[in-house]
Amino acid sequence: MAIKIIFFARLRELSGHAELTVSLPVPTTPRAVWQHVLPDLALPEPLLVAIDQNYAQLDSPVQDGQEVAFFPPVTGG
Amino acid sequence: MAIKIIFFARLRELSGHAELTVSLPVPTTPRAVWQHVLPDLALPEPLLVAIDQNYAQLDSPVQDGQEVAFFPPVTGG
Amino acid sequence: MHIELLDEPFQPFQRLADYQPARTDAGATAVFIGTSRDYNLGETVSALHLEHYPGMTERQLQEITAYAEQRWTVLDGLVVHRVGLLKPGEAIVLVAVWAGHRGDAFDACRFIMEELKHKAPFWKKEQLADGRQRWVEQNSTGYAG
Amino acid sequence: MHIELLDEPFQPFQRLADYQPARTDAGATAVFIGTSRDYNLGETVSALHLEHYPGMTERQLQEITAYAEQRWTVLDGLVVHRVGLLKPGEAIVLVAVWAGHRGDAFDACRFIMEELKHKAPFWKKEQLADGRQRWVEQNSTGYAG
């Protein structure tokens, strides 16, 4: 009944959210989740998306109880 | 008036010499040096040659006072 | 392979000496160490903050090393990555691969490092000498000439 | 770069820890260590004798590292090679390169190692478990898949 959303790095600052939980009709998508949470903020480019800690697409299906993460290109190492 | 000749590794065992000095008319070549020292032993294959500690050819010129080394492919590292 | 995230400074060569398997069949060891620098893009960097995605980071590193172990003939490996606040000169990442032959050790080490750079969810924020902070935008390719 | 021939065993990670320049501009360190194995071509090796051509060896290593320093942007390097009698598990060779960027460090380290394998006048003789001795015939290429 709930989807957990996490933002990292620059996207956490941009969105003003670190982590939040929303209820949405499922299946949904990361794109729809973003638009629901941040209706006034266009999807940034470049953008990486993970569902349950695996890389996914903006239009991949998201089910109830899953975790959706948005973050910029990674810069570790 | 003298050329120093050194053999390494398997070629030292094959030739029966570690190091010796010969007098030959110069300029000579590593090939002529080998034939002078080991008239009964054909040049082995593969064979590496150095003159004054720089890689050279069997027919490179050798002058008086130089050092000629014969050795098999290197296997360090 | 062994994977480790650390929020404290570590000495990579000491870590390697402690970890190194006492084996006599590993003819080749390839190691890469990434270190925090005191400059970037023409500015002096006084500290580096390394953020990561807990859980996904470990999962990605597992996947990368598992793939490397299938693709090359390797005997063991060690991947250590820092998180948190780093001072210039501190080690960020250590990747070591033990193999029978040097081609496998070199290739697997470099592959793990490149994959880590492009897939493992870490983000660097630089603290500049003048007090400003900035996110590092993107990792460069490691295949320079 | 620093070049060293040793006729005593050395601990490569300890050597690196001792040598490592205390610098904050070297973002990348690539290291290769070659170790004496206890087997080769299906036979148990109990010791390895490393012969070299004194003088020419140092000269070749100087030439190889000088070329690498011109071709890649590197900050420092260390090459250590054993000579004499080695037991299985002992380090034969250590090549370390410090650079600003990882592509330079990896490429220069691997180049030095390949060149050393094919040009530096060292020869290995294996002492087998059954008492026989044999010369190692030829070094393999380091670019395996």
XYZ file of C-alpha atoms in Angstrom:
444
model
C 0.000 0.000 0.000
C 3.030 2.285 0.084
C 6.026 3.148 -2.029
C 9.227 4.376 -0.416
C 11.044 7.092 -2.344
C 14.663 8.083 -1.766
C 16.671 10.924 -3.255
C 20.469 11.083 -3.180
C 23.150 13.724 -3.520
C 22.234 16.715 -5.679
C 18.715 15.368 -6.204
C 18.113 15.329 -2.467
C 19.004 19.004 -2.366
C 16.992 19.776 -5.509
C 13.860 17.945 -4.364
C 14.054 19.003 -0.759
C 13.422 15.372 0.241
C 15.736 12.684 1.543
C 13.143 9.955 1.924
C 9.354 9.795 1.928
C 6.547 7.306 1.503
C 3.566 7.739 -0.837
C 0.465 5.752 -1.696
C -0.268 5.476 -5.385
C -2.396 3.163 -7.515
C -0.097 0.345 -8.650
C 1.506 -0.666 -10.906
C 3.012 2.739 -11.288
C 6.391 3.948 -12.627
C 9.305 6.006 -11.334
C 8.225 8.769 -13.744
C 4.702 8.866 -12.262
C 6.109 8.725 -8.739
C 8.342 11.738 -9.466
C 5.454 13.693 -10.992
C 3.256 12.876 -7.997
C 5.834 14.014 -5.444
C 7.324 16.931 -7.378
C 4.614 18.149 -9.782
C 6.395 21.451 -10.398
C 9.870 20.007 -11.000
C 10.774 18.617 -14.433
C 12.732 15.363 -14.446
C 16.382 16.379 -14.342
C 18.947 15.208 -16.872
C 21.007 13.118 -16.400
C 19.007 11.003 -13.956
C 19.502 7.483 -12.639
C 16.667 5.399 -11.209
C 16.666 2.252 -9.086
C 13.764 0.041 -8.013
C 14.485 -2.097 -4.954
C 18.169 -1.227 -5.311
C 18.492 -2.402 -8.907
C 18.966 -0.008 -11.809
C 15.669 0.520 -13.681
C 14.052 2.732 -16.327
C 11.758 5.704 -15.761
C 8.906 3.630 -17.136
C 9.697 0.325 -15.403
C 6.762 -1.037 -13.336
C 6.723 -0.245 -9.607
C 4.650 -2.392 -7.251
C 3.353 -1.821 -3.746
C 6.038 -2.037 -1.093
C 8.871 -1.299 -3.450
C 11.624 1.280 -2.992
C 12.252 3.833 -5.736
C 15.480 5.837 -5.710
C 16.433 8.860 -7.817
C 20.024 9.986 -8.090
C 22.556 11.706 -10.358
C 25.432 9.899 -12.131
C 27.590 8.119 -9.585
C 31.036 9.495 -8.764
C 32.681 6.997 -6.424
C 36.074 5.382 -6.682
C 92.851 -5.385 -28.203
C 90.343 -7.656 -26.453
C 86.661 -8.483 -26.573
C 84.905 -9.717 -23.442
C 82.339 -12.443 -24.029
C 79.640 -13.437 -21.530
C 77.131 -16.286 -21.660
C 74.027 -16.445 -19.477
C 71.603 -19.078 -18.256
C 71.157 -22.065 -20.559
C 73.804 -20.730 -22.939
C 76.383 -20.666 -20.169
C 75.691 -24.351 -19.572
C 75.611 -25.128 -23.294
C 78.849 -23.317 -24.108
C 80.684 -24.362 -20.974
C 81.791 -20.728 -20.538
C 80.596 -18.037 -18.162
C 82.948 -15.286 -19.298
C 86.102 -15.128 -21.395
C 88.211 -12.655 -23.327
C 89.384 -13.086 -26.910
C 91.474 -11.119 -29.353
C 90.055 -10.839 -32.859
C 90.627 -8.537 -35.816
C 88.086 -5.696 -35.511
C 85.517 -4.712 -36.481
C 84.038 -8.119 -35.927
C 80.484 -9.320 -35.174
C 78.782 -11.397 -32.475
C 78.335 -14.143 -35.061
C 82.100 -14.242 -35.785
C 82.865 -14.110 -32.066
C 80.627 -17.108 -31.421
C 82.182 -19.084 -34.298
C 85.658 -18.252 -33.025
C 84.913 -19.382 -29.466
C 82.623 -22.301 -30.249
C 83.559 -23.534 -33.751
C 81.714 -26.830 -33.228
C 78.480 -25.382 -31.829
C 75.839 -23.996 -34.177
C 74.201 -20.741 -33.113
C 71.212 -21.753 -30.986
C 67.669 -20.585 -31.675
C 66.223 -18.495 -30.128
C 69.253 -16.392 -29.226
C 69.569 -12.853 -27.875
C 72.709 -10.765 -28.268
C 73.911 -7.620 -26.513
C 76.907 -5.412 -27.235
C 78.020 -3.273 -24.307
C 74.765 -4.143 -22.544
C 72.488 -2.964 -25.360
C 70.491 -5.371 -27.510
C 72.168 -5.897 -30.885
C 72.064 -8.115 -33.979
C 74.276 -11.084 -34.791
C 75.900 -9.003 -37.525
C 76.213 -5.707 -35.658
C 79.771 -4.340 -35.544
C 81.893 -5.120 -32.486
C 84.918 -2.969 -31.683
C 87.934 -3.530 -29.491
C 87.187 -3.322 -25.798
C 83.505 -4.053 -26.172
C 81.486 -6.626 -24.257
C 79.436 -9.194 -26.182
C 76.756 -11.204 -24.356
C 74.802 -14.222 -25.579
C 71.647 -15.363 -23.798
C 68.281 -17.089 -24.273
C 64.914 -15.259 -24.149
C 64.558 -13.483 -20.829
C 62.150 -14.834 -18.222
C 62.079 -12.357 -15.368
C 59.106 -10.712 -13.672
C 36.082 -11.736 -3.062
C 35.793 -9.626 0.042
C 33.919 -6.296 -0.037
C 34.119 -3.652 2.650
C 32.716 -0.149 3.219
C 34.568 1.905 5.815
C 33.656 5.186 7.485
C 37.123 5.583 9.000
C 40.486 6.219 7.284
C 42.437 3.114 6.285
C 46.005 2.444 5.165
C 45.680 0.502 1.908
C 49.087 -1.194 1.995
C 48.618 -2.155 5.631
C 45.166 -3.507 4.777
C 46.678 -5.539 1.929
C 49.467 -6.898 4.113
C 46.856 -7.976 6.687
C 44.510 -9.454 4.114
C 46.903 -11.104 1.693
C 46.137 -14.760 1.580
C 49.217 -16.794 2.536
C 49.035 -18.764 -0.671
C 51.728 -20.006 -2.986
C 49.559 -20.399 -6.092
C 48.882 -16.703 -6.781
C 51.599 -15.710 -9.219
C 50.075 -12.300 -9.881
C 48.539 -9.551 -7.773
C 47.138 -6.374 -9.340
C 46.135 -3.481 -7.111
C 44.516 -0.119 -7.672
C 44.264 2.598 -5.039
C 42.282 5.785 -5.528
C 43.280 8.638 -3.250
C 41.599 11.908 -2.348
C 43.432 14.791 -4.032
C 43.882 18.333 -2.802
C 42.848 19.875 -6.141
C 40.221 19.444 -8.832
C 39.231 21.579 -11.821
C 41.788 24.195 -10.861
C 40.597 24.668 -7.291
C 41.999 23.621 -3.930
C 39.937 20.920 -2.270
C 40.125 20.825 1.516
C 37.839 17.832 2.142
C 35.670 15.329 0.330
C 32.328 13.973 1.484
C 31.388 10.539 0.171
C 27.691 9.745 0.217
C 26.373 6.311 -0.748
C 23.171 4.310 -1.073
C 23.406 1.709 1.714
C 22.367 -1.719 0.514
C 22.453 -0.932 -3.184
C 26.169 -0.153 -2.963
C 27.021 -3.572 -1.535
C 24.684 -5.247 -4.030
C 26.342 -3.537 -6.993
C 29.829 -4.372 -5.761
C 28.818 -8.019 -5.283
C 27.477 -8.143 -8.823
C 30.595 -6.536 -10.303
C 33.013 -8.845 -8.494
C 30.897 -11.944 -9.207
C 30.997 -11.126 -12.912
C 34.778 -10.587 -12.809
C 35.251 -13.930 -11.073
C 33.377 -15.664 -13.885
C 35.019 -13.814 -16.726
C 38.644 -14.136 -15.555
C 40.500 -16.868 -13.714
C 41.093 -15.218 -10.366
C 41.888 -16.691 -6.963
C 40.756 -13.933 -4.625
C 39.965 -10.235 -4.426
C 39.519 -7.384 -2.017
C 37.442 -4.244 -2.557
C 37.491 -1.527 0.117
C 35.663 1.801 -0.300
C 35.478 4.750 2.058
C 32.311 6.665 2.903
C 31.916 9.803 5.002
C 34.339 12.695 5.286
C 37.847 12.357 3.802
C 40.869 14.621 3.984
C 43.217 15.013 0.996
C 45.681 12.147 0.805
C 43.294 9.605 2.345
C 42.518 6.461 0.367
C 39.049 6.381 -1.223
C 39.115 2.969 -2.838
C 41.266 -0.153 -2.942
C 40.773 -2.948 -5.472
C 43.112 -5.954 -5.350
C 42.957 -9.139 -7.403
C 45.036 -12.278 -6.876
C 45.373 -14.620 -9.869
C 47.616 -17.305 -11.291
C 48.604 -15.138 -14.263
C 49.163 -11.432 -14.705
C 46.745 -10.929 -17.603
C 43.834 -12.094 -15.462
C 44.929 -10.038 -12.453
C 45.374 -6.816 -14.459
C 42.181 -7.216 -16.489
C 39.951 -8.151 -13.560
C 41.329 -5.356 -11.356
C 40.777 -2.715 -13.998
C 37.345 -4.037 -14.901
C 36.191 -3.953 -11.264
C 37.525 -0.418 -10.906
C 35.782 0.863 -14.065
C 32.509 -0.812 -13.181
C 32.665 0.535 -9.633
C 33.246 4.045 -10.978
C 30.220 3.860 -13.258
C 27.716 1.718 -11.331
C 28.318 1.719 -7.572
C 26.069 4.402 -6.008
C 28.588 6.727 -4.391
C 28.606 10.520 -4.763
C 31.411 12.924 -3.984
C 30.920 16.439 -2.698
C 33.999 18.621 -2.558
C 34.616 21.187 0.131
C 36.741 23.932 -1.381
C 39.386 25.957 0.396
C 37.226 29.098 0.190
C 34.320 27.423 1.990
C 32.153 26.604 -1.043
C 30.880 23.070 -1.620
C 30.234 21.409 -4.947
C 29.142 17.999 -6.204
C 31.496 16.156 -8.501
C 29.522 15.967 -11.739
C 30.622 12.776 -13.423
C 33.459 10.270 -13.411
C 35.825 10.373 -16.361
C 36.716 7.306 -18.363
C 39.689 5.360 -17.048
C 40.958 4.460 -20.487
C 43.140 7.456 -21.231
C 46.044 7.255 -23.628
C 61.130 6.402 -10.714
C 63.110 4.302 -8.303
C 64.636 0.963 -9.415
C 65.975 -1.670 -7.060
C 67.461 -5.171 -7.350
C 67.361 -7.222 -4.153
C 69.045 -10.497 -3.263
C 67.009 -10.881 -0.068
C 63.261 -11.524 0.359
C 61.079 -8.407 0.609
C 57.497 -7.735 1.669
C 55.944 -5.823 -1.225
C 53.170 -4.108 0.751
C 55.584 -3.129 3.506
C 57.976 -1.786 0.878
C 55.134 0.230 -0.661
C 54.031 1.591 2.698
C 57.619 2.683 3.386
C 58.138 4.149 -0.056
C 54.802 5.790 -0.759
C 55.393 9.474 -1.238
C 53.348 11.502 1.243
C 51.733 13.464 -1.514
C 48.190 14.684 -1.965
C 48.244 15.066 -5.744
C 48.432 11.371 -6.675
C 44.817 10.366 -7.199
C 45.722 6.959 -8.577
C 48.183 4.202 -7.687
C 48.473 1.033 -9.749
C 50.553 -1.862 -8.465
C 51.577 -5.226 -9.823
C 53.262 -7.935 -7.774
C 54.635 -11.125 -9.273
C 55.086 -13.975 -6.821
C 56.983 -17.235 -6.987
C 54.501 -20.115 -7.363
C 54.805 -23.656 -6.084
C 53.800 -25.190 -9.431
C 54.490 -24.788 -13.132
C 53.654 -26.942 -16.158
C 52.077 -29.553 -13.933
C 55.041 -30.009 -11.611
C 55.747 -28.951 -8.054
C 58.379 -26.243 -7.833
C 60.329 -26.138 -4.583
C 62.566 -23.147 -5.349
C 63.374 -20.656 -8.077
C 66.787 -19.309 -8.981
C 66.848 -15.894 -10.599
C 69.941 -15.092 -12.627
C 70.503 -11.663 -14.173
C 72.989 -9.660 -16.238
C 74.328 -7.066 -13.794
C 74.528 -3.646 -15.380
C 72.388 -4.420 -18.409
C 69.427 -5.193 -16.147
C 69.537 -1.779 -14.488
C 70.075 -0.117 -17.854
C 67.047 -1.824 -19.396
C 64.829 -0.981 -16.430
C 65.942 2.664 -16.606
C 65.101 2.776 -20.293
C 61.673 1.178 -19.784
C 60.665 3.494 -16.943
C 62.024 6.580 -18.716
C 59.880 5.752 -21.735
C 56.793 5.217 -19.541
C 57.377 8.572 -17.838
C 57.371 10.286 -21.204
C 54.431 8.447 -22.665
C 52.073 8.771 -19.669
C 51.549 11.498 -17.104
C 52.910 9.868 -13.996
C 54.141 11.346 -10.731
C 56.371 8.599 -9.414
C 57.150 4.902 -9.688
C 58.879 2.048 -7.937
C 60.304 -1.099 -9.528
C 61.763 -3.802 -7.285
C 63.046 -7.133 -8.631
C 64.517 -10.082 -6.767
C 67.598 -11.984 -7.829
C 69.104 -15.131 -6.283
C 67.246 -18.015 -4.690
C 63.505 -17.670 -3.978
C 61.094 -19.931 -2.126
C 57.490 -20.337 -3.313
C 55.319 -17.457 -2.109
C 58.164 -14.922 -2.164
C 57.722 -11.784 -4.243
C 59.718 -11.709 -7.490
C 58.760 -8.302 -8.812
C 56.916 -5.185 -7.705
C 55.911 -2.389 -10.088
C 54.035 0.615 -8.686
C 53.017 3.799 -10.489
C 51.586 6.943 -8.912
C 49.629 9.287 -11.198
C 46.975 11.951 -11.134
C 44.513 9.785 -13.043
C 43.803 6.075 -13.091
C 44.181 5.558 -16.846
C 47.789 6.735 -16.704
C 48.559 4.678 -13.589
C 47.080 1.441 -15.002
C 48.598 1.836 -18.466
C 52.078 2.780 -17.273
C 52.171 0.004 -14.656
C 51.150 -2.648 -17.155
C 53.512 -1.330 -19.827
C 56.489 -1.415 -17.456
C 55.580 -4.939 -16.404
C 55.266 -6.235 -19.997
C 58.481 -4.572 -21.081
C 60.322 -5.893 -18.053
C 59.091 -9.413 -18.830
C 60.342 -9.226 -22.412
C 63.488 -7.081 -22.225
C 65.083 -7.079 -18.775
C 67.824 -9.760 -18.731
C 66.618 -12.083 -15.971
C 66.402 -15.881 -16.253
C 64.505 -18.277 -14.042
C 65.625 -21.789 -13.227
C 63.147 -23.957 -11.388
C 64.147 -26.502 -8.814
C 61.537 -29.261 -8.874
C 60.326 -31.275 -5.915
C 62.009 -34.419 -7.281
C 65.420 -32.743 -7.411
C 65.523 -31.942 -11.123
C 66.257 -28.417 -12.331
C 64.945 -26.771 -15.483
C 65.157 -23.366 -17.126
C 61.900 -21.494 -17.728
C 61.742 -21.328 -21.521
C 59.888 -18.131 -22.310
C 57.552 -15.617 -20.731
C 53.947 -15.716 -21.859
C 52.108 -12.650 -23.040
C 50.364 -10.698 -20.310
C 47.389 -9.819 -22.447
C 45.153 -12.801 -21.822
C 41.405 -12.563 -22.165
